[in-house]
Short mmCIF file of C-alpha atoms and ligand atoms in Angstrom, two decimals:
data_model
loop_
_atom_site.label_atom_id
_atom_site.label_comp_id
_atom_site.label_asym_id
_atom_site.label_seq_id
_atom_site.Cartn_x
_atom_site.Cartn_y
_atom_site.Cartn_z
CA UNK Z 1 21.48 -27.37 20.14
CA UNK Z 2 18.40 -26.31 18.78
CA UNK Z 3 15.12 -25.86 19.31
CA UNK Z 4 12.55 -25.85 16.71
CA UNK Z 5 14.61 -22.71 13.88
CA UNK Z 6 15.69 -20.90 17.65
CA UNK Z 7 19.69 -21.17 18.81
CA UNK Z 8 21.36 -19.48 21.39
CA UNK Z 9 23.36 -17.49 18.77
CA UNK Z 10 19.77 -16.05 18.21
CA UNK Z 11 19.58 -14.75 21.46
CA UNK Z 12 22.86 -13.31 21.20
CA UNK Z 13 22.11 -11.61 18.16
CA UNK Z 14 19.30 -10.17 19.42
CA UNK Z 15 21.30 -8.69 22.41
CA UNK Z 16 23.51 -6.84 20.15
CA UNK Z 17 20.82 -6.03 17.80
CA UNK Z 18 18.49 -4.39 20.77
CA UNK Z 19 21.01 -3.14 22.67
CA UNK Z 20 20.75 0.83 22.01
CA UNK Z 21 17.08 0.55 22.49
CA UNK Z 22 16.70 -0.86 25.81
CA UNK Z 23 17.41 -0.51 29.32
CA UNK Z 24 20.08 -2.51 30.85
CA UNK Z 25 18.04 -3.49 33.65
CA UNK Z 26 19.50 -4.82 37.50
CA UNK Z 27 19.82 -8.12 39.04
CA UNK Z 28 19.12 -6.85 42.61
CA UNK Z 29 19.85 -9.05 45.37
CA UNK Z 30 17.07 -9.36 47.96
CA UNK Z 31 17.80 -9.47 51.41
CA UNK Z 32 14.66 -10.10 53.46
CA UNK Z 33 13.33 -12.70 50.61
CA UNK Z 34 16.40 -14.27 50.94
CA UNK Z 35 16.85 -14.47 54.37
CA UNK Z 36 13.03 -15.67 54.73
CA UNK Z 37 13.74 -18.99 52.45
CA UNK Z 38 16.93 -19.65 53.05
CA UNK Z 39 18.36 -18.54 49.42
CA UNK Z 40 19.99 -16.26 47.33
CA UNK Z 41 17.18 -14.59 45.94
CA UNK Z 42 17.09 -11.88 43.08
CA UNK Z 43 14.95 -9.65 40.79
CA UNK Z 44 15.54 -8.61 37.62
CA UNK Z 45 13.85 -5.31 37.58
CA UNK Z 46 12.33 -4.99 33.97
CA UNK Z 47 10.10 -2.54 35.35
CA UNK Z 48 12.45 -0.07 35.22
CA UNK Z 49 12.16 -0.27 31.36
CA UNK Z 50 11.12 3.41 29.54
CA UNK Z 51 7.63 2.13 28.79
CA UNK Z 52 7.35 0.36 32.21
CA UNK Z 53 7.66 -3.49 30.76
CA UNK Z 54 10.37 -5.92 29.21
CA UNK Z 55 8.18 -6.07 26.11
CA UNK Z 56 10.43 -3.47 24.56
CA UNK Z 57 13.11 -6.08 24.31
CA UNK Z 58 10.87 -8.57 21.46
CA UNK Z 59 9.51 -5.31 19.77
CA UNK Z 60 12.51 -4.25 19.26
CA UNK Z 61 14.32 -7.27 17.98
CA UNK Z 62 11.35 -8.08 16.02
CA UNK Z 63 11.07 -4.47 14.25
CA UNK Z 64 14.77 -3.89 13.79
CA UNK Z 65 14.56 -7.67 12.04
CA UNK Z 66 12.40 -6.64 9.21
CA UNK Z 67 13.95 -5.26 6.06
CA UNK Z 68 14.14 -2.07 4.83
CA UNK Z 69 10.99 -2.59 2.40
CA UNK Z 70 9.03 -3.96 4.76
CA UNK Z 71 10.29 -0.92 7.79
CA UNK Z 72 8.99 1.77 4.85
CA UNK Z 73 5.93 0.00 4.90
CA UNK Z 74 5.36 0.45 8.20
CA UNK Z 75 4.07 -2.26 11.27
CA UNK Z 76 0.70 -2.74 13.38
CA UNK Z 77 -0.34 -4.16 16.72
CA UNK Z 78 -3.79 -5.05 17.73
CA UNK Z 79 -2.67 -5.07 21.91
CA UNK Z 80 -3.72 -2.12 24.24
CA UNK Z 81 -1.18 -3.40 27.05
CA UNK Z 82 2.37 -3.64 27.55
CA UNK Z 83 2.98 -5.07 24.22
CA UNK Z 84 0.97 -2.39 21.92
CA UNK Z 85 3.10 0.25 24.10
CA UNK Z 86 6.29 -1.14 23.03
CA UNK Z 87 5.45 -1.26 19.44
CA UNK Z 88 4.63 2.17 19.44
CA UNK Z 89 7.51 3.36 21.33
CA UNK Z 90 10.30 1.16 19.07
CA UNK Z 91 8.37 2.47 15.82
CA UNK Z 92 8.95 6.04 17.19
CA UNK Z 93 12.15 5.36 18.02
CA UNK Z 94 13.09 4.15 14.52
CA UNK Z 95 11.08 6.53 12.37
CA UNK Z 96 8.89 3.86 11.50
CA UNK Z 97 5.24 4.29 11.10
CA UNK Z 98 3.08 2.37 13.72
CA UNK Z 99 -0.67 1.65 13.23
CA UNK Z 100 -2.30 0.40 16.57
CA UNK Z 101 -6.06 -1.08 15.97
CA UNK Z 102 -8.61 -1.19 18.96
CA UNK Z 103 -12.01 -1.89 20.20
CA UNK Z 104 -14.35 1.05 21.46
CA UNK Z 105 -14.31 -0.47 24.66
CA UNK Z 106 -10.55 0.43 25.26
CA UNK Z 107 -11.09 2.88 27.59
CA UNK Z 108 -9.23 6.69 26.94
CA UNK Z 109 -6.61 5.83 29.99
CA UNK Z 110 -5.59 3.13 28.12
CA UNK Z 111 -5.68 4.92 24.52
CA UNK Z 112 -3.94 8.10 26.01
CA UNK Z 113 -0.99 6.22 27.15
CA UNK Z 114 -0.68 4.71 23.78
CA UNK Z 115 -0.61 8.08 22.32
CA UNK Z 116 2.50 9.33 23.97
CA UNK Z 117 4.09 7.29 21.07
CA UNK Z 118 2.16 9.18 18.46
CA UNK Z 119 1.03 6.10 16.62
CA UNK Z 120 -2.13 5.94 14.14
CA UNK Z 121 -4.83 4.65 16.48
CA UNK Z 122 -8.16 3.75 14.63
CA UNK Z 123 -10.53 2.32 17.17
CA UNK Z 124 -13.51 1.21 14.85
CA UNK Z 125 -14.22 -2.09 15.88
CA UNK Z 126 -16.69 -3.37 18.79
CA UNK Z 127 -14.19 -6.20 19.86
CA UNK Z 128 -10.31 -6.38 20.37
CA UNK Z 129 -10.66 -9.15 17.89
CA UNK Z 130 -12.46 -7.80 15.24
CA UNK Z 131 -9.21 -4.94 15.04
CA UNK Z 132 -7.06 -7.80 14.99
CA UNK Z 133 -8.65 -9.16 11.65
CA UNK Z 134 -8.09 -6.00 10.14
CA UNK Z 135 -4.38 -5.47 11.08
CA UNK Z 136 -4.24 -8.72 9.21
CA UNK Z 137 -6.06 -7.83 6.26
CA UNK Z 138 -4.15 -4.05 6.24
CA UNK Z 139 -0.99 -6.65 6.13
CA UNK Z 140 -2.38 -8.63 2.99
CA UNK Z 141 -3.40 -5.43 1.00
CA UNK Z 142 -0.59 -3.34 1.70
CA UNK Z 143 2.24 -5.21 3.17
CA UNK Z 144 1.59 -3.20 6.68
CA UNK Z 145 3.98 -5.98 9.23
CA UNK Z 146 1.50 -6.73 12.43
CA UNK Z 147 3.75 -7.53 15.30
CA UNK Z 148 2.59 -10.80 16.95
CA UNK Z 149 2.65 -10.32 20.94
CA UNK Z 150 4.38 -13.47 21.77
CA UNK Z 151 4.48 -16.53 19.95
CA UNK Z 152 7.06 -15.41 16.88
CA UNK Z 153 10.62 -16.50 16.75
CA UNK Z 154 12.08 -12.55 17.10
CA UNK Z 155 9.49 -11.73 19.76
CA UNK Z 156 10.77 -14.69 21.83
CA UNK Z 157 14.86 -14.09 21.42
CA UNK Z 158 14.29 -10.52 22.30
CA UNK Z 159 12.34 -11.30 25.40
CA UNK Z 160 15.01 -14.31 26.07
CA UNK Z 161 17.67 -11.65 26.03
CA UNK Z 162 17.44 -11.09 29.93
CA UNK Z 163 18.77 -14.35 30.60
CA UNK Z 164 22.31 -13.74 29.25
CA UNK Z 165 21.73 -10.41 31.50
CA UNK Z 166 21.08 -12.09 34.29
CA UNK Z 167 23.84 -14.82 33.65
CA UNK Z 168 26.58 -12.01 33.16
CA UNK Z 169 25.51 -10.20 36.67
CA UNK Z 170 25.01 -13.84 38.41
CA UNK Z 171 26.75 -16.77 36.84
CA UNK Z 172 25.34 -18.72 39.70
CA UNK Z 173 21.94 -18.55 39.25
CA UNK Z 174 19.89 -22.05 39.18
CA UNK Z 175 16.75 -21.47 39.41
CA UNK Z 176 14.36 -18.75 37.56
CA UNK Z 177 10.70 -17.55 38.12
CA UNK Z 178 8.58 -16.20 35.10
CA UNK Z 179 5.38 -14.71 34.64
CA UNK Z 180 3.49 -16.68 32.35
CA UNK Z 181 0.45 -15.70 30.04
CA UNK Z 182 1.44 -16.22 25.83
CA UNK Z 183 4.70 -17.75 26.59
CA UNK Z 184 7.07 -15.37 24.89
CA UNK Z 185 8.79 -13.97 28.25
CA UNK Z 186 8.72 -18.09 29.15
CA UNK Z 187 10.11 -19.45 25.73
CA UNK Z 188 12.53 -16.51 25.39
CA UNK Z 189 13.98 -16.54 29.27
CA UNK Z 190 13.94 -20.61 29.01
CA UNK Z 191 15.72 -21.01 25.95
CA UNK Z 192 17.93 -18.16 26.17
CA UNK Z 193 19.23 -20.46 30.04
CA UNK Z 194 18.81 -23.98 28.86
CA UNK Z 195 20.90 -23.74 25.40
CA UNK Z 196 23.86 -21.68 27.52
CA UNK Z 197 23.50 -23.67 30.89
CA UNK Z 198 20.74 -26.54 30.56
CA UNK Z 199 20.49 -27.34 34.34
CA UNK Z 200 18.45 -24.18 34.90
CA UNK Z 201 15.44 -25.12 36.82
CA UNK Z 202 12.74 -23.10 34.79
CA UNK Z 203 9.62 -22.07 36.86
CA UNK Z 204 6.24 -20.44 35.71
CA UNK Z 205 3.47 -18.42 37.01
CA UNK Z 206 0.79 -17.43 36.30
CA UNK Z 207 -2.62 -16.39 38.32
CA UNK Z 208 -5.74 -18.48 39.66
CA UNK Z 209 -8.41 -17.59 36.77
CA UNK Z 210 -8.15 -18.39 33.81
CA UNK Z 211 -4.15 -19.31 32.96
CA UNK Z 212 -4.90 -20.25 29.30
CA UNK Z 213 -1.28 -22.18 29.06
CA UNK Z 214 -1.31 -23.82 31.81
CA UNK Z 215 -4.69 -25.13 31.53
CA UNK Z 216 -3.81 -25.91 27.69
CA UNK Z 217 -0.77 -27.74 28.76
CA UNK Z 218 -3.32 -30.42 31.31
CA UNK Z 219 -5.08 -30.97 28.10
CA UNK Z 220 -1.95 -31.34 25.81
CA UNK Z 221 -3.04 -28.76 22.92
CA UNK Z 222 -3.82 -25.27 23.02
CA UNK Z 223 -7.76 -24.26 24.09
CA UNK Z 224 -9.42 -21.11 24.85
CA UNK Z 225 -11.12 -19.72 28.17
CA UNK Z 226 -13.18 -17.20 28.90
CA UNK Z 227 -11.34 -14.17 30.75
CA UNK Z 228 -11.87 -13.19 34.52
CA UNK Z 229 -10.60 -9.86 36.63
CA UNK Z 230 -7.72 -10.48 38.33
CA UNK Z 231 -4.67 -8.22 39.88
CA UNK Z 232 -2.49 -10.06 37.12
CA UNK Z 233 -4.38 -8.00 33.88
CA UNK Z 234 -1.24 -8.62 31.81
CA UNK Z 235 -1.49 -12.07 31.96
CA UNK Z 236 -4.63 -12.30 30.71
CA UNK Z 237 -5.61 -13.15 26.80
CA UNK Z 238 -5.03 -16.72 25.36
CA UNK Z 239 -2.06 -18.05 23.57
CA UNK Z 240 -4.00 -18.89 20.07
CA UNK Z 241 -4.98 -22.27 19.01
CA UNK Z 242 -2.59 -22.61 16.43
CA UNK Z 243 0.08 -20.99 18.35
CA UNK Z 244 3.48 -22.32 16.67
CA UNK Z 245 6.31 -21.53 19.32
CA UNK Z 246 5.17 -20.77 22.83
CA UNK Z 247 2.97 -23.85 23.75
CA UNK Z 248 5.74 -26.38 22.61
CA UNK Z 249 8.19 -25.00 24.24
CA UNK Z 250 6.85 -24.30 27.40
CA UNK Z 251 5.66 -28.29 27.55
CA UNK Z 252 9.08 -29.52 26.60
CA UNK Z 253 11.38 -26.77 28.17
CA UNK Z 254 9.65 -25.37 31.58
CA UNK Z 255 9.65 -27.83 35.02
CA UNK Z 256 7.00 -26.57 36.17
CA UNK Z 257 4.29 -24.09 35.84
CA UNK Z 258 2.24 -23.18 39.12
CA UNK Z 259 -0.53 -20.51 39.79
CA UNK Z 260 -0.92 -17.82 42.73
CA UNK Z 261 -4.08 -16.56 44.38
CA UNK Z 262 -4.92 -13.07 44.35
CA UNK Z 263 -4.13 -12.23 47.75
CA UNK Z 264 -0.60 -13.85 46.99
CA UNK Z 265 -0.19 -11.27 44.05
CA UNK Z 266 -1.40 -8.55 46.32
CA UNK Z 267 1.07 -9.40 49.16
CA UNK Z 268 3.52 -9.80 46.42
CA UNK Z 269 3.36 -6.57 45.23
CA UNK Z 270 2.87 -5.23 48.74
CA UNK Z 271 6.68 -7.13 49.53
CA UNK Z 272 8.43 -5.15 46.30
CA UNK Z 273 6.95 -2.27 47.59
CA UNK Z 274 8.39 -1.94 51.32
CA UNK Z 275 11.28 -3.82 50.67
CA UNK Z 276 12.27 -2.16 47.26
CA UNK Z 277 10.35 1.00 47.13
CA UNK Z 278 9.59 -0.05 43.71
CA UNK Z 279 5.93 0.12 41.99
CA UNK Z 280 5.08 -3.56 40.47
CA UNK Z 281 1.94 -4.48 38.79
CA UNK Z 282 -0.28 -7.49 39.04
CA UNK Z 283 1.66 -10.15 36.92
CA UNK Z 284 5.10 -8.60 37.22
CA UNK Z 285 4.41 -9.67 41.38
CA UNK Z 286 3.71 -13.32 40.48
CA UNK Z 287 7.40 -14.78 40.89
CA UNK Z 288 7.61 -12.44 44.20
CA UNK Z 289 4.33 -14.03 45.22
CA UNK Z 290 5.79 -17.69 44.68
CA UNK Z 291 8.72 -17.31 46.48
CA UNK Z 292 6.98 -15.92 49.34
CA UNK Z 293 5.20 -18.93 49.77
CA UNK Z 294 6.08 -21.16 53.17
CA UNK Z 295 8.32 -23.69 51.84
CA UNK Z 296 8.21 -23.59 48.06
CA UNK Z 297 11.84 -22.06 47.49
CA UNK Z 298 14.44 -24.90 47.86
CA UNK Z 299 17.46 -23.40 50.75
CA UNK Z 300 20.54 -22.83 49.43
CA UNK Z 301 19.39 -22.19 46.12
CA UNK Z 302 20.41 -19.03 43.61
CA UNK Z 303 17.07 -17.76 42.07
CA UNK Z 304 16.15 -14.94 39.77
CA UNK Z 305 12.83 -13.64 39.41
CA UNK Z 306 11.74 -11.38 36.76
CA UNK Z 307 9.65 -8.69 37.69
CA UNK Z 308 7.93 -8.03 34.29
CA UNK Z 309 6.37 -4.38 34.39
CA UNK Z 310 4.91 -1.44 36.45
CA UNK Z 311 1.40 -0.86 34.40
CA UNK Z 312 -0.67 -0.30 37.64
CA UNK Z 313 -3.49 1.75 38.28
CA UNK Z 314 -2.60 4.07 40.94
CA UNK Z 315 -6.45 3.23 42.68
CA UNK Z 316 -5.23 -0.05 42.90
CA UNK Z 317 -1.70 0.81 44.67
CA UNK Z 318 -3.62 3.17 47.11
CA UNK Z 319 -6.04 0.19 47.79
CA UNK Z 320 -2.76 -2.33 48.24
CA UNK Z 321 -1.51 -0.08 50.49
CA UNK Z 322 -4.42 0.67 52.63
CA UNK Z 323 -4.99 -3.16 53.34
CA UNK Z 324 -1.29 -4.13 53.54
CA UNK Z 325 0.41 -1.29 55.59
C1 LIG G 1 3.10 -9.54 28.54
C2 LIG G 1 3.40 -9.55 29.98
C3 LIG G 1 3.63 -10.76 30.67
C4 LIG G 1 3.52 -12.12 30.04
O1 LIG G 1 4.29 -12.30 28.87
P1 LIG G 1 3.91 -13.43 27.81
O2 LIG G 1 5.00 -13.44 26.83
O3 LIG G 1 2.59 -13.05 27.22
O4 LIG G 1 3.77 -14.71 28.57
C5 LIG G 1 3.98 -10.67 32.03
N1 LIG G 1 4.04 -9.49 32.66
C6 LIG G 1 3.81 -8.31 32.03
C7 LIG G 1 3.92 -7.05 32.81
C8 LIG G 1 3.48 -8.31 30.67
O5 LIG G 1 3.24 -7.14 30.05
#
């Protein structure tokens, strides 16, 4: 089967390809989620990644994709998050010169952890847009490759690479939970289930304000929103109104999509924490959140959820704890 150029030999070839650049994260079983709904639940810890977030598994495939000219050349990312942390850290890895473009509003927190990388950072633009016109024009003039965040057919089967994971540690698994903001973690882990074992039940999450896909999808094309604060930061941005992968795929592919309040996320992240002794952010919490909801997880059931990332501020752990324990 496939799905618009995407087949599950993609995914495989990504796994290969992306292999000695990743962590081979766990499936861990978890006992008192399970034992509250009834199933076998279990989390796919890509939080344990190097840079704290599965995004390492598209920027790699994606980078190690290009050809040689193009690697000399050198690549650029416009994202401050998860995403422009992988690119720097792959790019490292691989000798390859990374050129990450940001608004002076990006505060230094944010730009210091970018640094660890050693990427070029130019931050000469008033709006996280405005750098992301230049990486495109810097691509134009001198062939400079801007990795797309999510909706690109490399970023997808790298991200989509955790489902053959989580199929070789569980074969059983029927249901799956994903964090959804672009749609690349949601394409990827969808397509890399259905075209191996199509009776998958494929769930997504997102948070209460502002879930630009999911809102998108009521309408039936992509739209934009304004963004609002929430606990779930990585899931904010939109998903571009001509996106080309992510939107379709997630309409004809995903059962359902479903949002979680903020207390949800916070309880959420407050359950990974006693129960796991493991530090999840915001969106990486959503799937947890979901299944800890009073009847939403069907008994008997084998579920993975993927818990995307660790990016949290420690203020906001401290506060988490204080109102939770
Ligand atoms: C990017 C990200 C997501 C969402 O991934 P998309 O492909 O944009 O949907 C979820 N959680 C974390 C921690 C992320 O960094």
């Amino acid at each position: 089967m496939q799905v618009k150029d995407i087949t599950s030999r993609d995914f495989w070839r990504a796994k290969k390809r992306i292999a000695p650049y990743i962590t081979r994260t766990p499936l861990v079983y978890s006992p008192e989620l399970s034992e509250k709904t009834g199933a076998n639940i279990y989390l796919k810890f890509e939080n344990l990644q190097a840079i704290g977030a599965f995004k390492v598994r598209g920027a790699a495939n994606k980078i190690l994709s290009l050809t040689d000219e193009q690697k000399a050349k050198g690549v650029s990312t416009f994202s401050t998050g998860n995403h422009g942390m992988a690119v720097a850290h792959i790019a490292s890895r691989l000798g390859i010169k990374a050129t990450v473009c940001m608004s002076k509003a990006v505060p230094a927190v944010k730009v210091k952890a970018i640094s660890r990388w050693n990427p070029e950072i130019l931050q000469n633009w008033d709006s996280q847009d405005a750098a992301g016109v230049y990486c495109y024009e810097l691509e134009e003039k001198e062939g400079v490759v801007v990795i797309p965040p999510f909706d690109d057919k490399e970023i997808i089967c790298g991200q989509g690479t955790m489902s053959l994971e989580i199929l070789e540690d569980c074969p059983e698994i029927d249901t799956a939970i994903v964090p959804l903001s672009g749609g690349g973690l949601m394409s990827g882990v969808t397509l890399g289930f259905k075209l191996t074992v199509p009776d998958v039940k494929l769930i997504g999450v997102s948070h209460q304000r502002a879930a630009v896909m999911i809102e998108s999808l009521k309408v039936g094309h992509p739209i934009e929103m304004p963004e609002e604060e929430t606990l779930a930061d990585s899931l904010l941005g939109g998903i571009g109104l001509d996106n080309k992968y992510t939107f379709d795929i997630t309409r004809d592919f995903v059962d359902e999509t479903i949002q979680v309040s903020e207390e949800e996320i916070a309880k959420g992240i407050a359950y990974i924490m006693e129960n796991h002794h493991l530090i999840a952010e915001g969106a990486s919490a959503t799937g947890v959140a979901l299944a800890m909801r009073e009847g939403y997880i069907k008994p008997g059931s084998n579920v993975a959820i993927i818990v995307t990332g660790c990016g949290i501020p420690m203020s906001q752990v401290k506060q988490i704890v204080n109102d939770h324990f």
